[in-house]
Coordinates of C-alpha atoms in Angstrom, one line a residue:
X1 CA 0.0 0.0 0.0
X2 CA 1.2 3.6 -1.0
X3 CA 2.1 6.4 1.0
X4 CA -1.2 8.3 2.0
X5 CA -2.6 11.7 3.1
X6 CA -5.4 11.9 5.4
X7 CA -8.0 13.3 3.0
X8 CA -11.2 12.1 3.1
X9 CA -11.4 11.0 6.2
X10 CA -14.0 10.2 9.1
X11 CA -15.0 11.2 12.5
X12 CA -18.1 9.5 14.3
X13 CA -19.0 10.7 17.9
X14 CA -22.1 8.4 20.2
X15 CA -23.7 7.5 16.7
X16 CA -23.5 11.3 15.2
X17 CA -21.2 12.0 11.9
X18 CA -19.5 15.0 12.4
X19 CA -16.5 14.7 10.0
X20 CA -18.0 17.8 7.9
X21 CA -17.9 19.7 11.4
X22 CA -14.4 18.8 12.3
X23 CA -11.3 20.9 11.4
X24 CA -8.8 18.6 12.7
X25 CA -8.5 15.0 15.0
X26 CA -5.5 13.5 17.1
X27 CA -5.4 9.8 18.2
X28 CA -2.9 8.8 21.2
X29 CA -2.1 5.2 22.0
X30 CA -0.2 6.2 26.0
X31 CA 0.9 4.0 28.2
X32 CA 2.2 4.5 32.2
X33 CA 5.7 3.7 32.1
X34 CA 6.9 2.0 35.3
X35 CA 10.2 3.0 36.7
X36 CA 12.1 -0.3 37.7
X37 CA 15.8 1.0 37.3
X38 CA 18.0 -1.0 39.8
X39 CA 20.5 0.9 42.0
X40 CA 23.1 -1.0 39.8
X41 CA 21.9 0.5 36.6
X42 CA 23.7 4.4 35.4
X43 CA 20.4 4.6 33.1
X44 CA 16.6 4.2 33.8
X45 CA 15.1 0.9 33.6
X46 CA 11.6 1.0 32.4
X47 CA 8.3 -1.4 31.6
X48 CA 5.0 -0.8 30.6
X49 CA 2.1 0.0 32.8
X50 CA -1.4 0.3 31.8
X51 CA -2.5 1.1 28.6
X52 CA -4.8 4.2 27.5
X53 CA -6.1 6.2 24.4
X54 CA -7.2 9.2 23.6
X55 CA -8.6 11.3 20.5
X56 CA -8.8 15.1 20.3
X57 CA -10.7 17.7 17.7
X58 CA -10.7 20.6 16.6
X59 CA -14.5 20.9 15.3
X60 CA -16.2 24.1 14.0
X61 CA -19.5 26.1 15.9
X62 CA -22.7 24.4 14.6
X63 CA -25.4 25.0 16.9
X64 CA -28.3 22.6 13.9
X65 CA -30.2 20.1 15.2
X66 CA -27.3 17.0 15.4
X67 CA -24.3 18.7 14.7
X68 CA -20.7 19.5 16.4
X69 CA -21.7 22.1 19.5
X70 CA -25.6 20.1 20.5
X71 CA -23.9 17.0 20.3
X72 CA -20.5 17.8 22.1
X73 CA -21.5 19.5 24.5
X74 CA -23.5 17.7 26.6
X75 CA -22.8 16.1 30.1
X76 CA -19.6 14.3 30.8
X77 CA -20.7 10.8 30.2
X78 CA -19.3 8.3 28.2
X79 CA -19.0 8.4 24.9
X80 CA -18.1 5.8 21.6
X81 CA -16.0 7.4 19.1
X82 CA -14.6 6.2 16.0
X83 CA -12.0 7.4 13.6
X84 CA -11.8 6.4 9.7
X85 CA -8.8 6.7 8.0
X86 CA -10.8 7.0 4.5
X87 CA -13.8 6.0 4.2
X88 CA -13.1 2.3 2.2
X89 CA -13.9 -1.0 3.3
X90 CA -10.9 -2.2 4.8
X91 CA -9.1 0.8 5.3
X92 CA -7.9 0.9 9.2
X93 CA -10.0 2.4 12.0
X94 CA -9.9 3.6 15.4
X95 CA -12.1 3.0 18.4
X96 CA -12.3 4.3 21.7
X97 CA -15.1 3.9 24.9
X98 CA -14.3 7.7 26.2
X99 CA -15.2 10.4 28.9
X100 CA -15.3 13.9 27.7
X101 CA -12.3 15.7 29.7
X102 CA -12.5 18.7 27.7
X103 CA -14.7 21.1 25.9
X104 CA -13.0 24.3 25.4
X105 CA -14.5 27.3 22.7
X106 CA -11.8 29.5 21.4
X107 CA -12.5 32.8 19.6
X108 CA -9.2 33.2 17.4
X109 CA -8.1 36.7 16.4
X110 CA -9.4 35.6 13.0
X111 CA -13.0 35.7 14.4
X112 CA -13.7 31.7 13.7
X113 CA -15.5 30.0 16.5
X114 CA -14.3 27.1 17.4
X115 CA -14.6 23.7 19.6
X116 CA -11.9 21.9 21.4
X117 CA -12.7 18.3 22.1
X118 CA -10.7 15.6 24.2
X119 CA -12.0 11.8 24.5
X120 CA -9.4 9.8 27.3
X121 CA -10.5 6.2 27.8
X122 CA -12.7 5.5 30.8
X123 CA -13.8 1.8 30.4
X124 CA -10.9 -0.3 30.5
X125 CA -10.2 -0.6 26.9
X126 CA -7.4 1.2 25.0
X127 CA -7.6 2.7 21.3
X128 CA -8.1 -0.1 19.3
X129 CA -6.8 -0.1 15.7
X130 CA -9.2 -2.3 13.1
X131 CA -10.8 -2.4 10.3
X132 CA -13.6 -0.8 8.4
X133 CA -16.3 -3.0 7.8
X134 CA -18.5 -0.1 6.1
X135 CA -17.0 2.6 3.3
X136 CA -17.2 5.4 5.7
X137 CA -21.6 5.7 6.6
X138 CA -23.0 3.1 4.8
X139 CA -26.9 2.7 4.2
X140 CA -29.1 -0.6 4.3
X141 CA -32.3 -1.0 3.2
X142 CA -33.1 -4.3 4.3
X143 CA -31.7 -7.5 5.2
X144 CA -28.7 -7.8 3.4
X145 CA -24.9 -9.5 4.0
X146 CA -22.1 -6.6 3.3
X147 CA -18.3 -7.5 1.1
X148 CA -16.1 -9.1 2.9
X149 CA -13.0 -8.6 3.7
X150 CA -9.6 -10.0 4.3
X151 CA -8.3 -9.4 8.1
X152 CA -5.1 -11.7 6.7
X153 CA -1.8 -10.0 5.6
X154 CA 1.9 -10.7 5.6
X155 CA 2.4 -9.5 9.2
X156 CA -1.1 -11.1 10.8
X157 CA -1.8 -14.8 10.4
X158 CA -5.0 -15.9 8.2
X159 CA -6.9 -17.0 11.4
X160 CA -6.7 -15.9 15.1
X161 CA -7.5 -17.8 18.6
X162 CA -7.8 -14.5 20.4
X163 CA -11.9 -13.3 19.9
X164 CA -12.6 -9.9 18.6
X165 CA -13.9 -6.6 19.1
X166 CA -16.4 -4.1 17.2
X167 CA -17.8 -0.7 16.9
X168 CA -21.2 0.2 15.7
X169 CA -22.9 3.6 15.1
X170 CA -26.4 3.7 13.9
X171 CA -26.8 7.7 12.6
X172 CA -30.2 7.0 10.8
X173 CA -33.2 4.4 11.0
X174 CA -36.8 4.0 9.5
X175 CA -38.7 1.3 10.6
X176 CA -39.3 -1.6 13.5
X177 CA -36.0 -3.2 13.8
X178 CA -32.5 -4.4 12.6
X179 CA -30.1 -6.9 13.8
X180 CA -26.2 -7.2 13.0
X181 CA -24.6 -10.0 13.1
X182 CA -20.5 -10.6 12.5
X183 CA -19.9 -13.3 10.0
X184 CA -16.2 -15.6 9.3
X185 CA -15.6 -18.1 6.5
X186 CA -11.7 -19.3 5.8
X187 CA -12.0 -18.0 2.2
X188 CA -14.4 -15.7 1.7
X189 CA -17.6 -18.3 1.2
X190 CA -15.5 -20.6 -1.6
X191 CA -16.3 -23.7 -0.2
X192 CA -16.4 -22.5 3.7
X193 CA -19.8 -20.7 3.8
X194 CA -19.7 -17.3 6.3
X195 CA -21.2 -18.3 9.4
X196 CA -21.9 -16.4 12.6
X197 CA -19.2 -16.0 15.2
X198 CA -20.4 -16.9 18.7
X199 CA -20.7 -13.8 20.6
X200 CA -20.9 -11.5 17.6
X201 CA -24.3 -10.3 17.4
X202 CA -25.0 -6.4 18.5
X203 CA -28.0 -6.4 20.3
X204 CA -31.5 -5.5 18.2
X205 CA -31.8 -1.4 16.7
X206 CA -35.2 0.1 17.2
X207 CA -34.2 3.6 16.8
X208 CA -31.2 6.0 16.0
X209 CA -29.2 7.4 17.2
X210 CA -27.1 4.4 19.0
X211 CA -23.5 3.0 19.3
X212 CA -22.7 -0.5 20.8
X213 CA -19.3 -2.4 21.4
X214 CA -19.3 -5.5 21.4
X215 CA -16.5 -8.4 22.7
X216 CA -16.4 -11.8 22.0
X217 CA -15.2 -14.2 24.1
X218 CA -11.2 -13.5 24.0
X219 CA -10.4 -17.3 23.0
X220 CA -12.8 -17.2 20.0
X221 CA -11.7 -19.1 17.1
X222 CA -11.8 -16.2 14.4
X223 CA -11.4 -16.7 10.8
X224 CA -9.1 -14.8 7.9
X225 CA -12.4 -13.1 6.1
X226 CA -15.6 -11.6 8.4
X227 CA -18.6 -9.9 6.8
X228 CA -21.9 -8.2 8.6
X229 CA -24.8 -10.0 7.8
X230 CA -28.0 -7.7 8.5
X231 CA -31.2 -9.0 9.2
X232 CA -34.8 -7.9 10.7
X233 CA -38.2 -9.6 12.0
X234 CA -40.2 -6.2 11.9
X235 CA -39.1 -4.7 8.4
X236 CA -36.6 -1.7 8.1
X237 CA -36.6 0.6 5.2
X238 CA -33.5 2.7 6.0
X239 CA -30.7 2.3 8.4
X240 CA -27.0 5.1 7.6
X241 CA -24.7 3.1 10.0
X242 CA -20.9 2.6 10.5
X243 CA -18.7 -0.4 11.9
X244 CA -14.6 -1.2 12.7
X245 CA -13.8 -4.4 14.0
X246 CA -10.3 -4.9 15.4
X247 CA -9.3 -9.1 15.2
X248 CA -7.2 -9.7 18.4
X249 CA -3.8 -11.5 17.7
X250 CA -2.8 -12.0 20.8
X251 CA -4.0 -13.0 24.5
X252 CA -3.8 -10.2 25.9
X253 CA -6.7 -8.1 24.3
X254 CA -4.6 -4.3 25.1
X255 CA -1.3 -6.0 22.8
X256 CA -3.4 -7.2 20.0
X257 CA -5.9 -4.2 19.6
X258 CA -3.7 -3.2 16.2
X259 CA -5.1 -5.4 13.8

């Protein structure tokens, strides 16, 4: 893959797009470092301490109905949001489970009004690196099963033992009711049909908007290709929804979070 820009790229706040209202975003993978220097050593000895994440923006004033300053700032609670690099299936994501810590306004001498924005992690769960299982906000009109797509490359193996982890937004819905569900197959349904993955079903969307995470268990068998498989009992006409799923690679779920 070639050298790349970020243009065109995607920002996705507790099931609200607001990549048209932001001016700039920062991810931040830190981690505590833990002073263990002997009194032998002439030079620090260090090892890693807890993990964290955190995502910042720069987002312009727009007091509509659903856009950057209604929807940012609200209360301190927790919030899911979700950064695409691009909006292409398959193109890497970011997810983080975040408090608000900060909602400052600056009025620059240039007379722009604008929002400062900082997500830290607050449920146990660093930023987690994945993949985009929709091109940006997608739309569904029905039951349907989405592309594909090949979490398999020259520096992951073709299958994991590890589980997974997703990130769903619903922005938009008409109708009674929609159900996702995460599919695998070992080759992209040629001769191993997709099949659900235990413990990869979001739970039932009546309404919008809403954002879930999801966890399987973290010794889930989990296939080189994975597709969403959509499906309803009440009838949907509409759904504009986004999803990353990061493929854990290792047992510990904060080292493998980069896949």
């Amino acid at each position: 893959m070639a050298k790349q820009g970020g243009m065109g790229d995607a920002i996705f706040i507790n099931g609200y797009d607001l990549s048209n209202d932001t001016k700039s975003v920062n991810t931040a993978s830190p981690s505590t470092l833990l002073d263990r220097t002997g009194i032998d050593k002439s030079a620090m000895e260090r090892g890693y301490g807890l993990a964290d994440g955190q995502i910042t923006a720069v987002t312009y004033f727009n007091d509509a109905a659903g856009k950057a300053h209604p929807v940012l700032r609200g209360a301190l609670t927790s919030k899911l949001v979700t950064y695409f690099r691009g909006q292409t299936l398959g193109k890497p994501a970011a997810g983080l489970v975040a408090h608000k810590t900060t909602f400052d306004m600056p009025r620059p001498q240039d007379g722009d009004l604008l929002q400062n924005v900082t997500f830290m992690a607050s449920d146990g769960y660093p930023l987690e690196w994945g993949v985009q299982m929709t091109a940006g906000s997608d739309n569904a009109t029905g039951a349907a099963n989405t592309t594909g797509v090949n979490f398999g490359d020259d520096i992951r193996a073709a299958g994991s033992s590890f589980g997974l982890a997703a990130y769903l937004h619903v922005f938009a819905f008409t109708g009674t009711d929609a159900t996702i569900t995460i599919q695998q197959s070992s080759n992209d349904g040629g001769g191993d049909p997709y099949a659900g993955i235990t413990g990869g079903a979001f739970t039932a969307i009546p309404t919008a908007p809403v954002t879930q995470r999801l966890e399987t268990s973290l010794t889930q068998a989990v296939e080189q290709y994975l597709r969403l498989a959509i499906t309803t009992t009440g009838g949907f006409s509409s759904m504009d929804y986004a999803c990353m799923i990061i493929r854990y690679y290792t047992a510990n779920r904060n080292e493998g979070a980069y896949s």
